[in-house]
Coordinates of C-alpha atoms in Angstrom, one line a residue:
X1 CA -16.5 16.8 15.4
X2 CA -18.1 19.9 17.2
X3 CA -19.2 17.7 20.0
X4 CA -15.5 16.2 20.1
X5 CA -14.0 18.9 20.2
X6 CA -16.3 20.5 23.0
X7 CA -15.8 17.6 25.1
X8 CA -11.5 18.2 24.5
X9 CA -12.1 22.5 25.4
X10 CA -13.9 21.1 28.3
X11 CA -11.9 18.8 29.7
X12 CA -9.0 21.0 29.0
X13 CA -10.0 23.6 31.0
X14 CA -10.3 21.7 33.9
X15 CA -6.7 20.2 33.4
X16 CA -5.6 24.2 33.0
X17 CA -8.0 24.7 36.4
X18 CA -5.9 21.3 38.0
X19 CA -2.0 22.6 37.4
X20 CA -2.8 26.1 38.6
X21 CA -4.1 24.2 42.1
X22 CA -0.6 22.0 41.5
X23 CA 1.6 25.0 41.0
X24 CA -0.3 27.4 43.8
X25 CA 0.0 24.1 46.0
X26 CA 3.7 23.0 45.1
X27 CA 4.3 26.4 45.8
X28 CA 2.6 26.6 49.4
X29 CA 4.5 23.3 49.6
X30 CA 7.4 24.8 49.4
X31 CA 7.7 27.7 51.8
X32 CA 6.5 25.4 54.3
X33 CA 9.3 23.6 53.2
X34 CA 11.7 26.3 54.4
X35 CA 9.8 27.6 57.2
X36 CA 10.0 23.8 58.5
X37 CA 13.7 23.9 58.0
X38 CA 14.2 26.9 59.7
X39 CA 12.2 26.1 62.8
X40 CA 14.5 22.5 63.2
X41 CA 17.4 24.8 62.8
X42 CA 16.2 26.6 65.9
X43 CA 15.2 23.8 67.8
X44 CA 18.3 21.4 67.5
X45 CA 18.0 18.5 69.5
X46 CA 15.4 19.9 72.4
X47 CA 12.0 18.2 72.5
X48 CA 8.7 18.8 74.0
X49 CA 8.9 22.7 73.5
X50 CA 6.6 25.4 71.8
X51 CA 8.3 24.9 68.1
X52 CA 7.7 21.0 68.4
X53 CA 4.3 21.9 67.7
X54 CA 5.1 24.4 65.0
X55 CA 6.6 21.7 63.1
X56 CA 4.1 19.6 63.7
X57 CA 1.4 21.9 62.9
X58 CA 3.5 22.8 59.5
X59 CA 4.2 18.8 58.8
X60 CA 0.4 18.3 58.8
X61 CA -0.2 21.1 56.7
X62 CA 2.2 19.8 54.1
X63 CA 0.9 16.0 54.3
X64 CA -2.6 18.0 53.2
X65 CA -1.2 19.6 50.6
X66 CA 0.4 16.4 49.2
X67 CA -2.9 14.7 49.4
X68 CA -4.1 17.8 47.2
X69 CA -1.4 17.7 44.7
X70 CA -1.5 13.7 44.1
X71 CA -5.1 13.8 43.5
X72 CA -4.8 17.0 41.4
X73 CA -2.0 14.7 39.4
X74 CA -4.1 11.5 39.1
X75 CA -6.9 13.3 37.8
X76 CA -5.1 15.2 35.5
X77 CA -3.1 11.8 34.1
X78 CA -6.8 10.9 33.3
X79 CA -7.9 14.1 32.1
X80 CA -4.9 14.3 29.6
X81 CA -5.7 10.5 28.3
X82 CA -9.1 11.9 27.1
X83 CA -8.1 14.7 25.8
X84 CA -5.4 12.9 23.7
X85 CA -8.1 10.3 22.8
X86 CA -11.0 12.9 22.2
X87 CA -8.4 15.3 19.6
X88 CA -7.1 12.3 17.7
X89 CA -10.9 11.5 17.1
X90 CA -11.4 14.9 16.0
X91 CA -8.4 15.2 13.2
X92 CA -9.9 12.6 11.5
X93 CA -12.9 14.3 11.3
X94 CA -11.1 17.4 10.6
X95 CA -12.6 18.1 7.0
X96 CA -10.8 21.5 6.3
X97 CA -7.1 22.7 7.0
X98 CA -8.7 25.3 9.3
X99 CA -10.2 22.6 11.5
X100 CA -6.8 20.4 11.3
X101 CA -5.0 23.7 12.6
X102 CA -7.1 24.3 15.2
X103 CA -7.1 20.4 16.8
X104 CA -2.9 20.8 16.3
X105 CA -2.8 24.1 18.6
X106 CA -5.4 22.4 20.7
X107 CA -2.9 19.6 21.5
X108 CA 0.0 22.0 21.9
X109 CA -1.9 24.1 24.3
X110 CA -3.1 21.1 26.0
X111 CA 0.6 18.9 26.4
X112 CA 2.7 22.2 26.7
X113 CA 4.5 21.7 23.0
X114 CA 5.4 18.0 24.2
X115 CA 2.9 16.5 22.1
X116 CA 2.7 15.7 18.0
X117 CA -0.5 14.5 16.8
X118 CA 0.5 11.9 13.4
X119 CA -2.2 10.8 10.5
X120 CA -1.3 7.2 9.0
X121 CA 1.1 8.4 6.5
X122 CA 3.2 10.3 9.1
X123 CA 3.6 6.9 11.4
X124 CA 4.2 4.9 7.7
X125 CA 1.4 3.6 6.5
X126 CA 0.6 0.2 6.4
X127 CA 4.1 -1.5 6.9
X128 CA 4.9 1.3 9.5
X129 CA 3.8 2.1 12.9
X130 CA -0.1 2.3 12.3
X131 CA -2.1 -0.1 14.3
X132 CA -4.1 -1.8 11.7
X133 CA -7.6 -3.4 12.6
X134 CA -9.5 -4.0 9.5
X135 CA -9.2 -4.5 6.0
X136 CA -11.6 -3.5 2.7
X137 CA -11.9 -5.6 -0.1
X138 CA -11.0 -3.9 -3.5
X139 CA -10.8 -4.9 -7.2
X140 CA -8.4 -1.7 -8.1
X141 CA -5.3 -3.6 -8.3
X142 CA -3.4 0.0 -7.1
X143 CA -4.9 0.3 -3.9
X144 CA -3.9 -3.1 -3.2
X145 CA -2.6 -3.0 0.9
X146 CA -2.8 1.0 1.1
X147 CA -4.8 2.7 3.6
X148 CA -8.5 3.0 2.7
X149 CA -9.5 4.7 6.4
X150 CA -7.9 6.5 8.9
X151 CA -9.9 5.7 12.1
X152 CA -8.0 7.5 14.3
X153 CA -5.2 9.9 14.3
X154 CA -1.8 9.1 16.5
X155 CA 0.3 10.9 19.2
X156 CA 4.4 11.2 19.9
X157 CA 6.2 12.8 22.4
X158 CA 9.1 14.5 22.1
X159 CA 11.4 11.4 22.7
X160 CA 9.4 9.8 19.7
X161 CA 7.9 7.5 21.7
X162 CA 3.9 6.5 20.0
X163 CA 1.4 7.6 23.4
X164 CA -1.0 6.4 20.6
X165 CA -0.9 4.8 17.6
X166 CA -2.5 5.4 14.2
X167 CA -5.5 3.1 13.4
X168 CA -6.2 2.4 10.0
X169 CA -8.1 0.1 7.8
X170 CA -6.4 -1.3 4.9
X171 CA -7.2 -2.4 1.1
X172 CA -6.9 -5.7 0.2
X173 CA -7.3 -6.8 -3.7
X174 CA -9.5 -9.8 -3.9
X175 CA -11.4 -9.9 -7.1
X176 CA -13.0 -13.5 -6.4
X177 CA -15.1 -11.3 -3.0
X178 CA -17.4 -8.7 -3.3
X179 CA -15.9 -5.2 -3.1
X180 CA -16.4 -3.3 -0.3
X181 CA -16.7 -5.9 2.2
X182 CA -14.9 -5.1 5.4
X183 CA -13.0 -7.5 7.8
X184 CA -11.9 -7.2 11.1
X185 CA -7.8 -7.3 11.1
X186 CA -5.0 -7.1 13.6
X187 CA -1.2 -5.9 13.5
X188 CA -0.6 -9.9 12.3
X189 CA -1.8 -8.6 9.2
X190 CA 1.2 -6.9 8.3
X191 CA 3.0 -10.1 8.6
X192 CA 1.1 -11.7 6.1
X193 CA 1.4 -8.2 3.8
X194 CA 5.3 -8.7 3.8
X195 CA 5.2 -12.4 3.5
X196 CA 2.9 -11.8 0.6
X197 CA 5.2 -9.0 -1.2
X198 CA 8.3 -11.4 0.0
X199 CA 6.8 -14.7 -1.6
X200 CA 6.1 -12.4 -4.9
X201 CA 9.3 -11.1 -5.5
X202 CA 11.0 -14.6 -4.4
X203 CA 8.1 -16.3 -7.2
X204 CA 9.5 -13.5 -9.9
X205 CA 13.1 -14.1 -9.8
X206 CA 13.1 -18.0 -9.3
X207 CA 10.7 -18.2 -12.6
X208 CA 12.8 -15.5 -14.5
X209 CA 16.0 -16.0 -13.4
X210 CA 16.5 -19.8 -11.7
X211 CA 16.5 -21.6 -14.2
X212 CA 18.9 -23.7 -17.5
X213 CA 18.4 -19.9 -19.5
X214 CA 20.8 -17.9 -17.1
X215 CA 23.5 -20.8 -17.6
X216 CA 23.2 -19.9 -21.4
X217 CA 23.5 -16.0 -20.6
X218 CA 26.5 -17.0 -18.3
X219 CA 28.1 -19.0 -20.6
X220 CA 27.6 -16.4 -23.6
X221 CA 29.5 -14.1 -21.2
X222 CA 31.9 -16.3 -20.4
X223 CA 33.2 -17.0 -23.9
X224 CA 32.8 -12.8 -24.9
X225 CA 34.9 -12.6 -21.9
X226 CA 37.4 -14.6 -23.0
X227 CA 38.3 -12.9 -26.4
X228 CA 37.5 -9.7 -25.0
X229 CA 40.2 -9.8 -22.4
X230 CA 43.0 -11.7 -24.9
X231 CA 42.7 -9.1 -27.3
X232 CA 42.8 -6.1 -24.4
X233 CA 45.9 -8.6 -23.0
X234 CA 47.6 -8.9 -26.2
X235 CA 47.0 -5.0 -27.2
X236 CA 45.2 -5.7 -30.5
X237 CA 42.1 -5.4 -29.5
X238 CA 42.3 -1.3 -30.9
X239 CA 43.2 -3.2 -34.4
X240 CA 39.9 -5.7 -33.8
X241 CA 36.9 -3.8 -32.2
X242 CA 37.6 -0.2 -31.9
X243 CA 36.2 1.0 -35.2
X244 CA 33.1 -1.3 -34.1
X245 CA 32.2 0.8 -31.4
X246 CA 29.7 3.5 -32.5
X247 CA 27.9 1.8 -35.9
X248 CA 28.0 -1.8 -34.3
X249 CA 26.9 -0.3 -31.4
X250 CA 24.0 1.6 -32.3
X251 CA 22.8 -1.4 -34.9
X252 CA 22.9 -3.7 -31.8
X253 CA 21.1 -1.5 -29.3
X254 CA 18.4 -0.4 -31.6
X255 CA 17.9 -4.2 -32.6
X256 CA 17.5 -5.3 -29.0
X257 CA 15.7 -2.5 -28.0
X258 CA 13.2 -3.4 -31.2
X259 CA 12.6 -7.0 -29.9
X260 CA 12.1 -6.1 -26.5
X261 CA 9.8 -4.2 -27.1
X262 CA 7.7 -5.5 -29.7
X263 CA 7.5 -8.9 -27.4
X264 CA 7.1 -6.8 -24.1
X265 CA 3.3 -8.1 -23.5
X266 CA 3.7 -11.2 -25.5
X267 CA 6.6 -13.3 -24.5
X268 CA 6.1 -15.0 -21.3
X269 CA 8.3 -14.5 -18.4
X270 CA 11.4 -16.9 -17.7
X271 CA 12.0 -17.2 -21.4
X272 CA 14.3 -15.6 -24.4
X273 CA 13.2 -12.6 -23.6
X274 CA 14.2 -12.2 -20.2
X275 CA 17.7 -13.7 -20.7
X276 CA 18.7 -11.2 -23.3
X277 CA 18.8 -8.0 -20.9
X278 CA 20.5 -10.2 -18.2
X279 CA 23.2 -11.4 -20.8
X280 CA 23.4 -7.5 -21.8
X281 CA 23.8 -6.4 -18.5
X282 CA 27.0 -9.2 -18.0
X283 CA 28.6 -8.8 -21.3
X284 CA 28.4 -4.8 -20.5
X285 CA 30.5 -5.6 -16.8
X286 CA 33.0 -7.8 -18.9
X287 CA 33.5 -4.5 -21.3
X288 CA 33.4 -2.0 -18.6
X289 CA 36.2 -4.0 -17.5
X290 CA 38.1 -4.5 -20.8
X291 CA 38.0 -0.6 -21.9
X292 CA 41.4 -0.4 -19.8
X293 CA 43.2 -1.7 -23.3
X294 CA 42.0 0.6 -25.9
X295 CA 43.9 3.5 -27.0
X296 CA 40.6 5.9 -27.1
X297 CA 38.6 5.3 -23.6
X298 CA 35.7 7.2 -25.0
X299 CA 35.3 4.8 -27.7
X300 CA 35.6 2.1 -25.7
X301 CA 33.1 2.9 -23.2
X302 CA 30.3 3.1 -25.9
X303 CA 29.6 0.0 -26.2
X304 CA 29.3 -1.3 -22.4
X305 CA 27.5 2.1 -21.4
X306 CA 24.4 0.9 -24.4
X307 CA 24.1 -2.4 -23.3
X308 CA 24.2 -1.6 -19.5
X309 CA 21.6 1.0 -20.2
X310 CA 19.5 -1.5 -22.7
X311 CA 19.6 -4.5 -19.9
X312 CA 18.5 -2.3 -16.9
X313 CA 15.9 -0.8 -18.5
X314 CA 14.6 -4.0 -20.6
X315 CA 14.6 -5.6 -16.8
X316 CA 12.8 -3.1 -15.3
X317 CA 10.2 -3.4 -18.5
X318 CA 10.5 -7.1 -18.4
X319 CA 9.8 -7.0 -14.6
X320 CA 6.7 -4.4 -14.7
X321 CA 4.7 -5.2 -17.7
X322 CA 5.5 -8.6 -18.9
X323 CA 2.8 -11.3 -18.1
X324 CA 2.4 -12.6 -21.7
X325 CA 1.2 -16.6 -22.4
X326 CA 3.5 -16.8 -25.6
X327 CA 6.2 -19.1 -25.5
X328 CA 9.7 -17.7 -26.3
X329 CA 10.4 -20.3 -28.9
X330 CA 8.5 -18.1 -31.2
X331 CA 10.6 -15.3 -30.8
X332 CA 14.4 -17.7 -31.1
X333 CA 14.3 -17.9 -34.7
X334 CA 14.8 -13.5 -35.6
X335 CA 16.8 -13.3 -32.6
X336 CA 19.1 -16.2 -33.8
X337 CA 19.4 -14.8 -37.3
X338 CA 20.1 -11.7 -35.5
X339 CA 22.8 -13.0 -33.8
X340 CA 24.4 -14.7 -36.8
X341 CA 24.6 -11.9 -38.8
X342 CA 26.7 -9.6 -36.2
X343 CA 28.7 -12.7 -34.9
X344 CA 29.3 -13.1 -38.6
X345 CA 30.4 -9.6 -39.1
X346 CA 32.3 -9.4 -35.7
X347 CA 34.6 -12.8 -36.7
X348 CA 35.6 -10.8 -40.1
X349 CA 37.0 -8.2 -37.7
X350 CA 38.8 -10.8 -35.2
X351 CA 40.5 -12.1 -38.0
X352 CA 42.6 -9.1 -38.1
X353 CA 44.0 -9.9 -34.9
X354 CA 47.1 -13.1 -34.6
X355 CA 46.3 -16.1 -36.3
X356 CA 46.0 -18.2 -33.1
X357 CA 43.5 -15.8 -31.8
X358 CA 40.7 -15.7 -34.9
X359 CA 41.8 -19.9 -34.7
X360 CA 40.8 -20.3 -31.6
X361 CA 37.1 -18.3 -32.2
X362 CA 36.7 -20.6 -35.1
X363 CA 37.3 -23.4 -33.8
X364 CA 35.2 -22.5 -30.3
X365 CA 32.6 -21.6 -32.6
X366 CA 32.3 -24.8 -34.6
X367 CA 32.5 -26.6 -31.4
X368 CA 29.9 -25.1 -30.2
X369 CA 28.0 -24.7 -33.6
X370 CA 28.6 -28.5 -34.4
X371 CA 27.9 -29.6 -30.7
X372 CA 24.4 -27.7 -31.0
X373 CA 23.2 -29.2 -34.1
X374 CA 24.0 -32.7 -32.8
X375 CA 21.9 -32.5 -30.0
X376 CA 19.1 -30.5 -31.7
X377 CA 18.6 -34.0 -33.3
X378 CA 19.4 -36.2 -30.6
X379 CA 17.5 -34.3 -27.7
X380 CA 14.6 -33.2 -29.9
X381 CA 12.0 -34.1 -27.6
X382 CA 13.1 -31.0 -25.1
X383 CA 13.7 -27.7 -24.2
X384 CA 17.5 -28.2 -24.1
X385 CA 16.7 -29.6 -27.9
X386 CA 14.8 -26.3 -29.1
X387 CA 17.3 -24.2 -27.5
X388 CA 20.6 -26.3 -29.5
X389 CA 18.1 -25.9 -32.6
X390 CA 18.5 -22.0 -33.0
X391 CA 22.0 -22.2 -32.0
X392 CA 22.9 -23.9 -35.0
X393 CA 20.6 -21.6 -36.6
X394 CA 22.9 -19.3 -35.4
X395 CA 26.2 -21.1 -36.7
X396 CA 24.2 -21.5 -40.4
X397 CA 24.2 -17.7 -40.2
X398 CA 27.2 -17.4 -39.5
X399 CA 28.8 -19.5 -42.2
X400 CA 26.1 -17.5 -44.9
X401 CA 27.8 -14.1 -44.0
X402 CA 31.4 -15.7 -44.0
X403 CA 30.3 -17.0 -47.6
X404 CA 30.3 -13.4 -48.7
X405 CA 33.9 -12.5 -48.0
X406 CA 36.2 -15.5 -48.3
X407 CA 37.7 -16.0 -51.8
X408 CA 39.0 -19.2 -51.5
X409 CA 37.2 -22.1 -52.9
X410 CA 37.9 -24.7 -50.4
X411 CA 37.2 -22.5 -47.5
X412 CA 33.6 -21.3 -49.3
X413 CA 33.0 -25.4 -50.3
X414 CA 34.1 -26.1 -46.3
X415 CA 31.7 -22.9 -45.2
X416 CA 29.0 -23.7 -47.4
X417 CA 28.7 -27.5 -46.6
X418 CA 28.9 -26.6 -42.7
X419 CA 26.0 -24.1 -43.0
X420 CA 23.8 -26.4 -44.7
X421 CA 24.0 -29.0 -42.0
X422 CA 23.5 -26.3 -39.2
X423 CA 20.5 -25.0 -41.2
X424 CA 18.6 -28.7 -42.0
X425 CA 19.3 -29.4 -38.0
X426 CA 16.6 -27.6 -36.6
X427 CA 14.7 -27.9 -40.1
X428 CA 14.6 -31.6 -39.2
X429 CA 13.8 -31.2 -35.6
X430 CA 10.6 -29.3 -37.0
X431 CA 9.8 -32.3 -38.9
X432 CA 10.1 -34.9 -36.3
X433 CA 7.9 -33.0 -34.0
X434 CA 5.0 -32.1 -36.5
X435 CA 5.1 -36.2 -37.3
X436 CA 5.1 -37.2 -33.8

């Protein structure tokens, strides 16, 4: 760096030596200038005469001097370019903030104040305006396309445009090469860095997201959304849900929260586990939008406000630790008893709305219920099938809790015979596949 920067002072001082001639000759220049004026002034239009050859005399003194100056400018254009090139050489071998300090005032000095000298993460990195020409292999994941070198240190002017640009070397996470081994890159690498980043994310979402699972979150919504906005229509929904809020709430969130977790680095992506937050996330717009219609706001909002945070932060989670092998039809069987229970409890508390309302839920319900079971039997053989299975785990649940509460006889008889076909549904399913 010594040698650097003795090369730079060197060449510096002969640029420093260069505009003095400049000025002293722009100067000159210029008082010839006037005296030249002057002298055509007196003159006029006469020709041949003693001044003629002043003026001539003065014209070829001038021509001189702007022989002098361009040369003087040419070879201080050069001189500046190797400066420039010789201090962004020496910043990177700058080892202490001293050093750094003294190559900055050496560019000041040198470009009058007109010229900032930029390391890689001042011109933004990889994906910014460094010049890239190389790339390192690495089998730290974290490094993965962040700089491993700056080469050589950048320049802007004052209008922000790059005079140079900083040169870099970049990481690239390869664990099937060697580590260490450099190759020789160009700016087209950055292309292939966003593509890469681009094809990722685009890879995440379509296996999480596009696929039968997020009709089954949409349609979950759909159906919430429907009794949730009838009872905030019809202004019962205080007499229904509002003493829910806090201890339904909080049993519900902690639950989720519980499986999320506890399947975080186990359940594979795409799956059960993934739909839950989403569905969270949608069923917590829908209340958002419902808490309008109850008499206490604050109460109201609970419930959205834990299941928006629960979904954005299971998705986050989901989206930065999840890689697990294990399929999500292991986890379907708590979550469905899970979800029988509270859809159990939550019916017991429609029913205190109008009779055509908690009518309608039942009978959406054992639709749905009945519908499931069906086609756990009938489309046992696939994913659709498995999925129908722990739905009508979910209605055999369902009519278990009811069975606690009704008094009647036919109603526990009609509840009890229903339950036991939604249970020995998927029970059967299980069968068929472990014979086939």
């Amino acid at each position: 760096m010594k040698e650097l920067f003795s090369q730079a002072i060197q060449k510096m001082k002969r640029k420093d030596f260069l505009d003095d001639v400049v000025r002293e000759k722009t100067a000159e220049g210029n008082s010839l200038t006037q005296e030249l004026s002057l002298l055509r002034k007196k003159n006029g239009s006469r020709s041949g005469g003693e001044l003629d050859l002043k003026i001539y005399q003065i014209n070829a003194k001038r021509a001189q001097i702007d022989k002098i100056i361009a040369k003087c400018k040419a070879e201080i254009k050069v001189l500046k370019k190797d400066i420039l090139d010789l201090l962004t050489d020496c910043y990177v071998k700058a080892n202490a903030p001293e050093l750094i300090s003294k190559v900055e005032s050496a560019v000041y000095h040198a470009f009058e104040g007109k010229v900032k000298i930029l390391s890689d993460k001042d011109a933004g990195g990889v994906n910014g305006d460094c010049q890239i020409i190389g790339v390192i292999i690495t089998h730290d994941k974290k490094k993965k396309f962040t700089t491993a070198k700056l080469i050589k240190a950048g320049a802007k002017n004052s209008q922000g445009v790059y005079l140079i640009r900083p040169q870099i070397v970049v990481y690239e996470y390869d664990k099937k090469q060697e580590e260490g081994i450099f190759r020789a890159e160009t700016d087209e690498y950055k292309k292939k860095v966003k593509e890469r980043k681009k094809s990722k994310t685009l890879t995440y979402l379509k296996g999480v997201y596009f696929n039968k699972n997020t009709l089954l979150s949409l349609a979950f919504t759909l159906i919430y959304a429907l009794f949730a906005v009838w009872a905030c229509v019809g202004g019962f929904a205080d007499g229904c849900y509002l003493n829910l809020s806090l201890r339904y709430t909080a049993v519900i969130f902690s639950a989720l929260s519980i499986i999320t977790l506890a399947t975080l680095k186990t359940a594979k992506r795409g799956g059960l586990m993934d739909m839950i937050p989403l569905t969270a996330v949608l069923v917590s717009i829908v209340g958002f939008a419902c808490s309008v219609g109850y008499g206490d706001l604050f109460k109201a909002l609970v419930f959205p406000s834990a299941l928006l945070i629960y979904g954005v932060v299971a998705l986050i989670l989901r989206a930065k630790f999840a890689n697990g092998k294990d399929d999500s039809d292991k986890f379907g069987l708590p979550v469905a008893i899970f979800l029988g229970v509270i859809v159990g409890f939550v019916f017991g508390k429609m029913a205190k709305g109008p009779s055509v309302y908690w009518i309608t839920a039942i009978s959406v319900f054992g639709v749905i219920f009945i519908s499931s079971a069906v086609f756990a039997i009938v489309k046992k053989k696939t994913e659709f099938g498995k999925v129908c299975s722990y739905i009508s785990i979910v209605g055999s649940v369902f009519c278990a809790v009811r069975l606690l509460f009704v008094p009647n006889v036919l109603v526990t008889v009609i509840l009890a015979v229903v339950g036991a076909f939604l249970g020995l549904c998927p029970t059967i399913l299980k069968l068929v596949e472990k014979d086939v």
